[in-house]
Structure formats: C-alpha cells, structure tokens
Amino acid sequence: MSASACAPRAPRSAGQDAHGSTVEVVAKGSVSWDGAALPAYPATAPEVTVVRVTIPPHSALPVHKHPSINAAYMISGAITIVAESGKELKVRAGDGFLELVDSWHHGRNDGDEPAVIVVVYVGSPGAPLTVEK
C-alpha cells in the first residue's frame, strides 16, 4: 500500500492566497495509516516535538513504537513501514501520513539515497517519543 493510496491520508488540497503562497494539507485524520483509531488527546497541555529522521540507504530502523500521536512528512527518498501485523505502507517524497501509536513497527529504506522524514509528535510532557522493542 502506498501513502498516496492510504484511506486515512487526507486528499491533497491546496489553496493560494493573494500573495501567491500555497497551503497544502498532506495528512489529516483521526486514524493512523493502518486504520487504527488515534488515542485520546492528553488531558494536560501537550508537549510538541518536531524531529528530522534520516535513514541511510539499504538500512532499517529497529522495531519500535510511539506512545504519542505523531504525523510525518517525507522530505526525500522512500521507505516502507511494516506493522507487526505484516501490513505495509510505502512512503515517497512528498507524502504525509499519520503514524502508528503504541503499535510495534519498523521502517526500512530499500533505496539508494537517504530517506529524510520530518515527524511531529504531540503527547504528554516528558513522554518518550520512541520505545524500542
């Protein structure tokens, strides 16, 4: 499954303002890419963290999970995300997606160039962004 074919991914919509700037929604929803409902938002004021992840060519991240809601945007390259269930999501540059929450998964870069992703985490203050298995 590719991110562009993933139902939970918002359709791309762009608007242009009077100054020529555009705004394009690349991911929006209440379910992660595998269709699981996102958890309730933290009861306290959330902590927002933005990270840039670079996955080298022909390598994989360890199996991990994220305790907090997070959304990602693929800057360059491509990856395949594999859920513990075996379900896969292929993500290419320009794709946005809502990541799995509290579900084991890993990402791999089968390509010849680094894969660069910007991820925004919204969770409870002090909560870890990632937990490795």
mmCIF file of N, CA and C in Angstrom:
data_model
loop_
_atom_site.group_PDB
_atom_site.id
_atom_site.type_symbol
_atom_site.label_atom_id
_atom_site.label_comp_id
_atom_site.label_asym_id
_atom_site.label_seq_id
_atom_site.Cartn_x
_atom_site.Cartn_y
_atom_site.Cartn_z
ATOM 1 N N MET A 1 0.854 -1.166 0.000
ATOM 2 C CA MET A 1 0.000 0.000 0.000
ATOM 3 C C MET A 1 0.898 1.225 0.000
ATOM 4 N N SER A 2 0.610 2.184 -0.822
ATOM 5 C CA SER A 2 1.382 3.422 -0.819
ATOM 6 C C SER A 2 0.655 4.482 -0.028
ATOM 7 N N ALA A 3 1.389 5.473 0.451
ATOM 8 C CA ALA A 3 0.766 6.543 1.231
ATOM 9 C C ALA A 3 -0.263 7.278 0.399
ATOM 10 N N SER A 4 -0.036 7.391 -0.905
ATOM 11 C CA SER A 4 -0.994 8.108 -1.735
ATOM 12 C C SER A 4 -2.285 7.326 -1.897
ATOM 13 N N ALA A 5 -2.255 6.018 -1.644
ATOM 14 C CA ALA A 5 -3.464 5.210 -1.753
ATOM 15 C C ALA A 5 -4.082 4.903 -0.397
ATOM 16 N N CYS A 6 -3.474 5.378 0.662
ATOM 17 C CA CYS A 6 -3.914 5.072 2.019
ATOM 18 C C CYS A 6 -5.153 5.881 2.386
ATOM 19 N N ALA A 7 -6.243 5.229 2.741
ATOM 20 C CA ALA A 7 -7.503 5.909 3.041
ATOM 21 C C ALA A 7 -7.394 6.944 4.151
ATOM 22 N N PRO A 8 -6.677 6.687 5.263
ATOM 23 C CA PRO A 8 -6.625 7.682 6.324
ATOM 24 C C PRO A 8 -5.868 8.952 5.944
ATOM 25 N N ARG A 9 -5.169 8.938 4.844
ATOM 26 C CA ARG A 9 -4.418 10.111 4.412
ATOM 27 C C ARG A 9 -5.382 11.088 3.764
ATOM 28 N N ALA A 10 -5.262 12.341 4.108
ATOM 29 C CA ALA A 10 -6.156 13.365 3.574
ATOM 30 C C ALA A 10 -5.895 13.580 2.093
ATOM 31 N N PRO A 11 -6.967 13.850 1.335
ATOM 32 C CA PRO A 11 -6.738 14.205 -0.059
ATOM 33 C C PRO A 11 -5.948 15.507 -0.109
ATOM 34 N N ARG A 12 -5.087 15.608 -1.074
ATOM 35 C CA ARG A 12 -4.297 16.833 -1.189
ATOM 36 C C ARG A 12 -5.202 17.966 -1.636
ATOM 37 N N SER A 13 -5.141 19.033 -0.907
ATOM 38 C CA SER A 13 -5.888 20.226 -1.285
ATOM 39 C C SER A 13 -4.986 21.420 -1.064
ATOM 40 N N ALA A 14 -4.891 22.236 -2.064
ATOM 41 C CA ALA A 14 -4.026 23.401 -1.956
ATOM 42 C C ALA A 14 -4.844 24.647 -2.209
ATOM 43 N N GLY A 15 -4.516 25.673 -1.478
ATOM 44 C CA GLY A 15 -5.147 26.959 -1.694
ATOM 45 C C GLY A 15 -4.072 28.002 -1.877
ATOM 46 N N GLN A 16 -4.354 28.998 -2.709
ATOM 47 C CA GLN A 16 -3.381 30.053 -2.942
ATOM 48 C C GLN A 16 -3.950 31.361 -2.420
ATOM 49 N N ASP A 17 -3.128 32.107 -1.677
ATOM 50 C CA ASP A 17 -3.600 33.390 -1.165
ATOM 51 C C ASP A 17 -3.226 34.516 -2.132
ATOM 52 N N ALA A 18 -3.598 35.726 -1.787
ATOM 53 C CA ALA A 18 -3.364 36.886 -2.650
ATOM 54 C C ALA A 18 -1.881 37.156 -2.883
ATOM 55 N N HIS A 19 -1.013 36.610 -2.035
ATOM 56 C CA HIS A 19 0.429 36.838 -2.158
ATOM 57 C C HIS A 19 1.127 35.741 -2.953
ATOM 58 N N GLY A 20 0.373 34.752 -3.404
ATOM 59 C CA GLY A 20 0.952 33.665 -4.177
ATOM 60 C C GLY A 20 1.426 32.490 -3.352
ATOM 61 N N SER A 21 1.288 32.557 -2.034
ATOM 62 C CA SER A 21 1.665 31.429 -1.172
ATOM 63 C C SER A 21 0.610 30.341 -1.280
ATOM 64 N N THR A 22 1.026 29.105 -1.117
ATOM 65 C CA THR A 22 0.066 28.000 -1.130
ATOM 66 C C THR A 22 0.145 27.223 0.172
ATOM 67 N N VAL A 23 -0.971 26.638 0.534
ATOM 68 C CA VAL A 23 -1.062 25.769 1.702
ATOM 69 C C VAL A 23 -1.651 24.462 1.214
ATOM 70 N N GLU A 24 -0.968 23.362 1.503
ATOM 71 C CA GLU A 24 -1.405 22.047 1.057
ATOM 72 C C GLU A 24 -1.482 21.111 2.256
ATOM 73 N N VAL A 25 -2.642 20.537 2.498
ATOM 74 C CA VAL A 25 -2.796 19.542 3.561
ATOM 75 C C VAL A 25 -2.214 18.236 3.034
ATOM 76 N N VAL A 26 -1.224 17.680 3.746
ATOM 77 C CA VAL A 26 -0.599 16.436 3.304
ATOM 78 C C VAL A 26 -1.002 15.241 4.161
ATOM 79 N N ALA A 27 -1.562 15.479 5.336
ATOM 80 C CA ALA A 27 -2.072 14.396 6.184
ATOM 81 C C ALA A 27 -3.043 14.999 7.186
ATOM 82 N N LYS A 28 -4.178 14.330 7.357
ATOM 83 C CA LYS A 28 -5.179 14.781 8.321
ATOM 84 C C LYS A 28 -6.087 13.599 8.602
ATOM 85 N N GLY A 29 -6.463 13.391 9.854
ATOM 86 C CA GLY A 29 -7.364 12.292 10.148
ATOM 87 C C GLY A 29 -7.409 11.955 11.619
ATOM 88 N N SER A 30 -8.197 10.963 11.936
ATOM 89 C CA SER A 30 -8.338 10.504 13.316
ATOM 90 C C SER A 30 -7.945 9.035 13.454
ATOM 91 N N VAL A 31 -7.357 8.480 12.385
ATOM 92 C CA VAL A 31 -6.853 7.106 12.414
ATOM 93 C C VAL A 31 -5.444 7.093 11.841
ATOM 94 N N SER A 32 -4.627 6.140 12.284
ATOM 95 C CA SER A 32 -3.275 6.000 11.747
ATOM 96 C C SER A 32 -3.346 5.324 10.381
ATOM 97 N N TRP A 33 -2.206 5.183 9.717
ATOM 98 C CA TRP A 33 -2.196 4.648 8.360
ATOM 99 C C TRP A 33 -2.728 3.226 8.256
ATOM 100 N N ASP A 34 -2.702 2.477 9.357
ATOM 101 C CA ASP A 34 -3.226 1.108 9.312
ATOM 102 C C ASP A 34 -4.715 1.043 9.644
ATOM 103 N N GLY A 35 -5.353 2.205 9.878
ATOM 104 C CA GLY A 35 -6.784 2.246 10.157
ATOM 105 C C GLY A 35 -7.152 2.249 11.628
ATOM 106 N N ALA A 36 -6.167 2.138 12.528
ATOM 107 C CA ALA A 36 -6.446 2.135 13.971
ATOM 108 C C ALA A 36 -6.776 3.554 14.440
ATOM 109 N N ALA A 37 -7.770 3.663 15.315
ATOM 110 C CA ALA A 37 -8.155 4.970 15.857
ATOM 111 C C ALA A 37 -7.018 5.554 16.689
ATOM 112 N N LEU A 38 -6.807 6.855 16.559
ATOM 113 C CA LEU A 38 -5.804 7.521 17.386
ATOM 114 C C LEU A 38 -6.312 7.604 18.816
ATOM 115 N N PRO A 39 -5.402 7.580 19.806
ATOM 116 C CA PRO A 39 -5.822 7.661 21.212
ATOM 117 C C PRO A 39 -6.339 9.055 21.555
ATOM 118 N N ALA A 40 -6.946 9.158 22.717
ATOM 119 C CA ALA A 40 -7.435 10.456 23.195
ATOM 120 C C ALA A 40 -6.261 11.409 23.363
ATOM 121 N N TYR A 41 -6.524 12.660 23.145
ATOM 122 C CA TYR A 41 -5.528 13.708 23.303
ATOM 123 C C TYR A 41 -5.173 13.833 24.782
ATOM 124 N N PRO A 42 -3.933 14.207 25.138
ATOM 125 C CA PRO A 42 -3.573 14.327 26.556
ATOM 126 C C PRO A 42 -4.494 15.298 27.301
ATOM 127 N N ALA A 43 -4.797 14.977 28.546
ATOM 128 C CA ALA A 43 -5.663 15.831 29.367
ATOM 129 C C ALA A 43 -4.937 17.112 29.779
ATOM 130 N N THR A 44 -3.624 17.052 29.850
ATOM 131 C CA THR A 44 -2.831 18.232 30.218
ATOM 132 C C THR A 44 -2.382 18.949 28.945
ATOM 133 N N ALA A 45 -1.777 20.096 29.113
ATOM 134 C CA ALA A 45 -1.225 20.804 27.957
ATOM 135 C C ALA A 45 -0.188 19.905 27.285
ATOM 136 N N PRO A 46 -0.271 19.704 25.979
ATOM 137 C CA PRO A 46 0.643 18.781 25.313
ATOM 138 C C PRO A 46 2.036 19.370 25.128
ATOM 139 N N GLU A 47 2.963 18.463 24.916
ATOM 140 C CA GLU A 47 4.317 18.846 24.525
ATOM 141 C C GLU A 47 4.451 18.482 23.050
ATOM 142 N N VAL A 48 4.857 19.427 22.224
ATOM 143 C CA VAL A 48 5.028 19.194 20.794
ATOM 144 C C VAL A 48 6.516 19.114 20.496
ATOM 145 N N THR A 49 6.911 18.068 19.774
ATOM 146 C CA THR A 49 8.309 17.874 19.400
ATOM 147 C C THR A 49 8.374 17.630 17.901
ATOM 148 N N VAL A 50 9.279 18.319 17.221
ATOM 149 C CA VAL A 50 9.487 18.131 15.788
ATOM 150 C C VAL A 50 10.887 17.556 15.604
ATOM 151 N N VAL A 51 10.975 16.423 14.904
ATOM 152 C CA VAL A 51 12.277 15.789 14.666
ATOM 153 C C VAL A 51 12.475 15.539 13.174
ATOM 154 N N ARG A 52 13.727 15.482 12.799
ATOM 155 C CA ARG A 52 14.099 15.126 11.432
ATOM 156 C C ARG A 52 14.833 13.795 11.527
ATOM 157 N N VAL A 53 14.351 12.802 10.804
ATOM 158 C CA VAL A 53 14.930 11.456 10.828
ATOM 159 C C VAL A 53 15.555 11.182 9.461
ATOM 160 N N THR A 54 16.800 10.716 9.456
ATOM 161 C CA THR A 54 17.459 10.326 8.214
ATOM 162 C C THR A 54 17.808 8.849 8.306
ATOM 163 N N ILE A 55 17.286 8.073 7.374
ATOM 164 C CA ILE A 55 17.550 6.631 7.325
ATOM 165 C C ILE A 55 18.491 6.384 6.145
ATOM 166 N N PRO A 56 19.692 5.864 6.402
ATOM 167 C CA PRO A 56 20.647 5.631 5.318
ATOM 168 C C PRO A 56 20.115 4.622 4.292
ATOM 169 N N PRO A 57 20.657 4.657 3.076
ATOM 170 C CA PRO A 57 20.248 3.683 2.054
ATOM 171 C C PRO A 57 20.478 2.252 2.532
ATOM 172 N N HIS A 58 19.596 1.377 2.115
ATOM 173 C CA HIS A 58 19.711 -0.058 2.381
ATOM 174 C C HIS A 58 19.870 -0.366 3.871
ATOM 175 N N SER A 59 19.070 0.294 4.702
ATOM 176 C CA SER A 59 19.108 0.031 6.142
ATOM 177 C C SER A 59 17.699 0.099 6.715
ATOM 178 N N ALA A 60 17.573 -0.328 7.960
ATOM 179 C CA ALA A 60 16.259 -0.355 8.613
ATOM 180 C C ALA A 60 16.374 0.176 10.033
ATOM 181 N N LEU A 61 15.287 0.757 10.494
ATOM 182 C CA LEU A 61 15.186 1.166 11.892
ATOM 183 C C LEU A 61 14.862 -0.061 12.733
ATOM 184 N N PRO A 62 15.209 -0.065 14.014
ATOM 185 C CA PRO A 62 14.811 -1.182 14.873
ATOM 186 C C PRO A 62 13.292 -1.185 15.065
ATOM 187 N N VAL A 63 12.761 -2.325 15.458
ATOM 188 C CA VAL A 63 11.331 -2.409 15.777
ATOM 189 C C VAL A 63 11.080 -1.493 16.970
ATOM 190 N N HIS A 64 10.036 -0.676 16.858
ATOM 191 C CA HIS A 64 9.752 0.319 17.887
ATOM 192 C C HIS A 64 8.272 0.679 17.879
ATOM 193 N N LYS A 65 7.865 1.500 18.852
ATOM 194 C CA LYS A 65 6.518 2.060 18.869
ATOM 195 C C LYS A 65 6.600 3.472 19.429
ATOM 196 N N HIS A 66 5.541 4.242 19.179
ATOM 197 C CA HIS A 66 5.463 5.623 19.645
ATOM 198 C C HIS A 66 4.301 5.752 20.619
ATOM 199 N N PRO A 67 4.536 6.204 21.855
ATOM 200 C CA PRO A 67 3.451 6.368 22.820
ATOM 201 C C PRO A 67 2.535 7.552 22.510
ATOM 202 N N SER A 68 2.994 8.478 21.678
ATOM 203 C CA SER A 68 2.232 9.700 21.408
ATOM 204 C C SER A 68 1.759 9.766 19.961
ATOM 205 N N ILE A 69 0.707 10.522 19.752
ATOM 206 C CA ILE A 69 0.221 10.795 18.401
ATOM 207 C C ILE A 69 1.337 11.491 17.633
ATOM 208 N N ASN A 70 1.537 11.077 16.386
ATOM 209 C CA ASN A 70 2.547 11.722 15.561
ATOM 210 C C ASN A 70 2.182 11.645 14.087
ATOM 211 N N ALA A 71 2.616 12.646 13.365
ATOM 212 C CA ALA A 71 2.379 12.718 11.926
ATOM 213 C C ALA A 71 3.711 13.016 11.259
ATOM 214 N N ALA A 72 3.867 12.534 10.032
ATOM 215 C CA ALA A 72 5.153 12.665 9.365
ATOM 216 C C ALA A 72 4.992 13.164 7.937
ATOM 217 N N TYR A 73 6.073 13.757 7.443
ATOM 218 C CA TYR A 73 6.148 14.223 6.060
ATOM 219 C C TYR A 73 7.481 13.764 5.487
ATOM 220 N N MET A 74 7.416 13.062 4.364
ATOM 221 C CA MET A 74 8.611 12.520 3.718
ATOM 222 C C MET A 74 9.251 13.610 2.865
ATOM 223 N N ILE A 75 10.434 14.058 3.265
ATOM 224 C CA ILE A 75 11.144 15.119 2.550
ATOM 225 C C ILE A 75 11.804 14.582 1.277
ATOM 226 N N SER A 76 12.543 13.483 1.415
ATOM 227 C CA SER A 76 13.235 12.909 0.259
ATOM 228 C C SER A 76 13.411 11.416 0.460
ATOM 229 N N GLY A 77 13.659 10.724 -0.647
ATOM 230 C CA GLY A 77 13.820 9.281 -0.592
ATOM 231 C C GLY A 77 12.492 8.564 -0.469
ATOM 232 N N ALA A 78 12.559 7.330 -0.020
ATOM 233 C CA ALA A 78 11.366 6.497 0.137
ATOM 234 C C ALA A 78 11.630 5.460 1.216
ATOM 235 N N ILE A 79 10.570 5.053 1.898
ATOM 236 C CA ILE A 79 10.674 3.998 2.909
ATOM 237 C C ILE A 79 9.469 3.080 2.815
ATOM 238 N N THR A 80 9.607 1.932 3.413
ATOM 239 C CA THR A 80 8.490 1.022 3.631
ATOM 240 C C THR A 80 8.357 0.863 5.133
ATOM 241 N N ILE A 81 7.147 1.091 5.650
ATOM 242 C CA ILE A 81 6.872 0.900 7.072
ATOM 243 C C ILE A 81 6.132 -0.421 7.200
ATOM 244 N N VAL A 82 6.582 -1.264 8.118
ATOM 245 C CA VAL A 82 5.995 -2.587 8.300
ATOM 246 C C VAL A 82 5.445 -2.694 9.717
ATOM 247 N N ALA A 83 4.138 -2.905 9.832
ATOM 248 C CA ALA A 83 3.487 -3.089 11.133
ATOM 249 C C ALA A 83 3.722 -4.515 11.616
ATOM 250 N N GLU A 84 3.542 -4.735 12.901
ATOM 251 C CA GLU A 84 3.711 -6.076 13.475
ATOM 252 C C GLU A 84 2.778 -7.079 12.806
ATOM 253 N N SER A 85 1.635 -6.620 12.330
ATOM 254 C CA SER A 85 0.663 -7.480 11.645
ATOM 255 C C SER A 85 1.141 -7.909 10.261
ATOM 256 N N GLY A 86 2.197 -7.253 9.760
ATOM 257 C CA GLY A 86 2.690 -7.532 8.417
ATOM 258 C C GLY A 86 2.191 -6.526 7.388
ATOM 259 N N LYS A 87 1.227 -5.715 7.765
ATOM 260 C CA LYS A 87 0.717 -4.684 6.861
ATOM 261 C C LYS A 87 1.831 -3.688 6.566
ATOM 262 N N GLU A 88 1.926 -3.255 5.299
ATOM 263 C CA GLU A 88 2.991 -2.349 4.886
ATOM 264 C C GLU A 88 2.436 -1.056 4.304
ATOM 265 N N LEU A 89 3.209 0.004 4.462
ATOM 266 C CA LEU A 89 2.905 1.293 3.850
ATOM 267 C C LEU A 89 4.167 1.779 3.160
ATOM 268 N N LYS A 90 4.068 2.057 1.863
ATOM 269 C CA LYS A 90 5.189 2.611 1.117
ATOM 270 C C LYS A 90 5.011 4.123 1.061
ATOM 271 N N VAL A 91 6.053 4.845 1.456
ATOM 272 C CA VAL A 91 6.002 6.301 1.539
ATOM 273 C C VAL A 91 7.110 6.880 0.663
ATOM 274 N N ARG A 92 6.738 7.856 -0.165
ATOM 275 C CA ARG A 92 7.698 8.513 -1.057
ATOM 276 C C ARG A 92 7.788 10.002 -0.723
ATOM 277 N N ALA A 93 8.817 10.650 -1.238
ATOM 278 C CA ALA A 93 8.982 12.092 -1.037
ATOM 279 C C ALA A 93 7.691 12.813 -1.403
ATOM 280 N N GLY A 94 7.269 13.725 -0.515
ATOM 281 C CA GLY A 94 6.037 14.479 -0.735
ATOM 282 C C GLY A 94 4.819 13.884 -0.066
ATOM 283 N N ASP A 95 4.940 12.664 0.471
ATOM 284 C CA ASP A 95 3.817 12.017 1.159
ATOM 285 C C ASP A 95 3.778 12.430 2.625
ATOM 286 N N GLY A 96 2.582 12.612 3.147
ATOM 287 C CA GLY A 96 2.359 12.808 4.570
ATOM 288 C C GLY A 96 1.537 11.643 5.084
ATOM 289 N N PHE A 97 1.696 11.292 6.364
ATOM 290 C CA PHE A 97 0.927 10.174 6.916
ATOM 291 C C PHE A 97 0.840 10.291 8.427
ATOM 292 N N LEU A 98 -0.193 9.669 8.983
ATOM 293 C CA LEU A 98 -0.364 9.591 10.432
ATOM 294 C C LEU A 98 0.225 8.266 10.870
ATOM 295 N N GLU A 99 1.207 8.326 11.732
ATOM 296 C CA GLU A 99 1.972 7.154 12.148
ATOM 297 C C GLU A 99 1.206 6.321 13.174
ATOM 298 N N LEU A 100 1.642 5.083 13.325
ATOM 299 C CA LEU A 100 1.058 4.174 14.310
ATOM 300 C C LEU A 100 1.364 4.667 15.720
ATOM 301 N N VAL A 101 0.426 4.458 16.633
ATOM 302 C CA VAL A 101 0.609 4.830 18.037
ATOM 303 C C VAL A 101 0.482 3.563 18.876
ATOM 304 N N ASP A 102 1.476 3.313 19.721
ATOM 305 C CA ASP A 102 1.513 2.140 20.603
ATOM 306 C C ASP A 102 1.377 0.815 19.859
ATOM 307 N N SER A 103 1.888 0.760 18.643
ATOM 308 C CA SER A 103 1.910 -0.478 17.854
ATOM 309 C C SER A 103 3.332 -0.690 17.347
ATOM 310 N N TRP A 104 3.841 -1.901 17.527
ATOM 311 C CA TRP A 104 5.199 -2.215 17.092
ATOM 312 C C TRP A 104 5.281 -2.156 15.570
ATOM 313 N N HIS A 105 6.346 -1.567 15.066
ATOM 314 C CA HIS A 105 6.571 -1.461 13.633
ATOM 315 C C HIS A 105 8.035 -1.087 13.390
ATOM 316 N N HIS A 106 8.431 -1.122 12.137
ATOM 317 C CA HIS A 106 9.760 -0.628 11.770
ATOM 318 C C HIS A 106 9.689 -0.058 10.359
ATOM 319 N N GLY A 107 10.666 0.770 10.043
ATOM 320 C CA GLY A 107 10.764 1.326 8.700
ATOM 321 C C GLY A 107 12.064 0.889 8.078
ATOM 322 N N ARG A 108 12.034 0.737 6.763
ATOM 323 C CA ARG A 108 13.270 0.367 6.074
ATOM 324 C C ARG A 108 13.401 1.198 4.792
ATOM 325 N N ASN A 109 14.631 1.468 4.460
ATOM 326 C CA ASN A 109 14.957 2.207 3.251
ATOM 327 C C ASN A 109 15.640 1.236 2.306
ATOM 328 N N ASP A 110 14.920 0.803 1.283
ATOM 329 C CA ASP A 110 15.474 -0.132 0.307
ATOM 330 C C ASP A 110 16.151 0.595 -0.851
ATOM 331 N N GLY A 111 16.119 1.922 -0.829
ATOM 332 C CA GLY A 111 16.630 2.712 -1.942
ATOM 333 C C GLY A 111 18.112 2.999 -1.868
ATOM 334 N N ASP A 112 18.572 3.756 -2.861
ATOM 335 C CA ASP A 112 19.987 4.105 -2.984
ATOM 336 C C ASP A 112 20.313 5.493 -2.450
ATOM 337 N N GLU A 113 19.320 6.201 -1.908
ATOM 338 C CA GLU A 113 19.557 7.529 -1.337
ATOM 339 C C GLU A 113 18.994 7.585 0.078
ATOM 340 N N PRO A 114 19.516 8.480 0.905
ATOM 341 C CA PRO A 114 18.963 8.607 2.260
ATOM 342 C C PRO A 114 17.481 8.976 2.209
ATOM 343 N N ALA A 115 16.736 8.471 3.163
ATOM 344 C CA ALA A 115 15.321 8.824 3.315
ATOM 345 C C ALA A 115 15.237 9.827 4.462
ATOM 346 N N VAL A 116 14.640 10.978 4.205
ATOM 347 C CA VAL A 116 14.559 12.037 5.210
ATOM 348 C C VAL A 116 13.090 12.319 5.507
ATOM 349 N N ILE A 117 12.741 12.245 6.793
ATOM 350 C CA ILE A 117 11.357 12.406 7.239
ATOM 351 C C ILE A 117 11.332 13.437 8.362
ATOM 352 N N VAL A 118 10.345 14.326 8.344
ATOM 353 C CA VAL A 118 10.096 15.220 9.471
ATOM 354 C C VAL A 118 8.867 14.680 10.190
ATOM 355 N N VAL A 119 9.001 14.468 11.502
ATOM 356 C CA VAL A 119 7.917 13.905 12.307
ATOM 357 C C VAL A 119 7.545 14.900 13.401
ATOM 358 N N VAL A 120 6.238 15.097 13.587
ATOM 359 C CA VAL A 120 5.723 15.965 14.648
ATOM 360 C C VAL A 120 5.006 15.078 15.661
ATOM 361 N N TYR A 121 5.492 15.092 16.900
ATOM 362 C CA TYR A 121 4.898 14.324 17.996
ATOM 363 C C TYR A 121 4.108 15.267 18.892
ATOM 364 N N VAL A 122 2.915 14.851 19.299
ATOM 365 C CA VAL A 122 2.092 15.629 20.232
ATOM 366 C C VAL A 122 1.683 14.681 21.351
ATOM 367 N N GLY A 123 2.235 14.901 22.547
ATOM 368 C CA GLY A 123 1.955 13.984 23.647
ATOM 369 C C GLY A 123 2.105 14.642 24.996
ATOM 370 N N SER A 124 2.086 13.824 26.006
ATOM 371 C CA SER A 124 2.242 14.312 27.379
ATOM 372 C C SER A 124 3.675 14.774 27.606
ATOM 373 N N PRO A 125 3.860 15.856 28.350
ATOM 374 C CA PRO A 125 5.215 16.343 28.625
ATOM 375 C C PRO A 125 6.092 15.248 29.237
ATOM 376 N N GLY A 126 7.297 15.110 28.694
ATOM 377 C CA GLY A 126 8.246 14.137 29.214
ATOM 378 C C GLY A 126 8.084 12.722 28.690
ATOM 379 N N ALA A 127 7.011 12.444 27.956
ATOM 380 C CA ALA A 127 6.805 11.092 27.419
ATOM 381 C C ALA A 127 7.869 10.800 26.360
ATOM 382 N N PRO A 128 8.341 9.553 26.281
ATOM 383 C CA PRO A 128 9.328 9.233 25.247
ATOM 384 C C PRO A 128 8.686 9.336 23.862
ATOM 385 N N LEU A 129 9.484 9.681 22.872
ATOM 386 C CA LEU A 129 8.978 9.738 21.504
ATOM 387 C C LEU A 129 8.902 8.348 20.895
ATOM 388 N N THR A 130 9.891 7.522 21.231
ATOM 389 C CA THR A 130 10.003 6.183 20.662
ATOM 390 C C THR A 130 10.446 5.209 21.743
ATOM 391 N N VAL A 131 9.894 4.002 21.702
ATOM 392 C CA VAL A 131 10.286 2.920 22.605
ATOM 393 C C VAL A 131 10.703 1.750 21.724
ATOM 394 N N GLU A 132 11.946 1.277 21.883
ATOM 395 C CA GLU A 132 12.411 0.135 21.099
ATOM 396 C C GLU A 132 12.000 -1.165 21.759
ATOM 397 N N LYS A 133 11.742 -2.173 20.932
ATOM 398 C CA LYS A 133 11.333 -3.494 21.416
ATOM 399 C C LYS A 133 12.535 -4.233 21.958
#
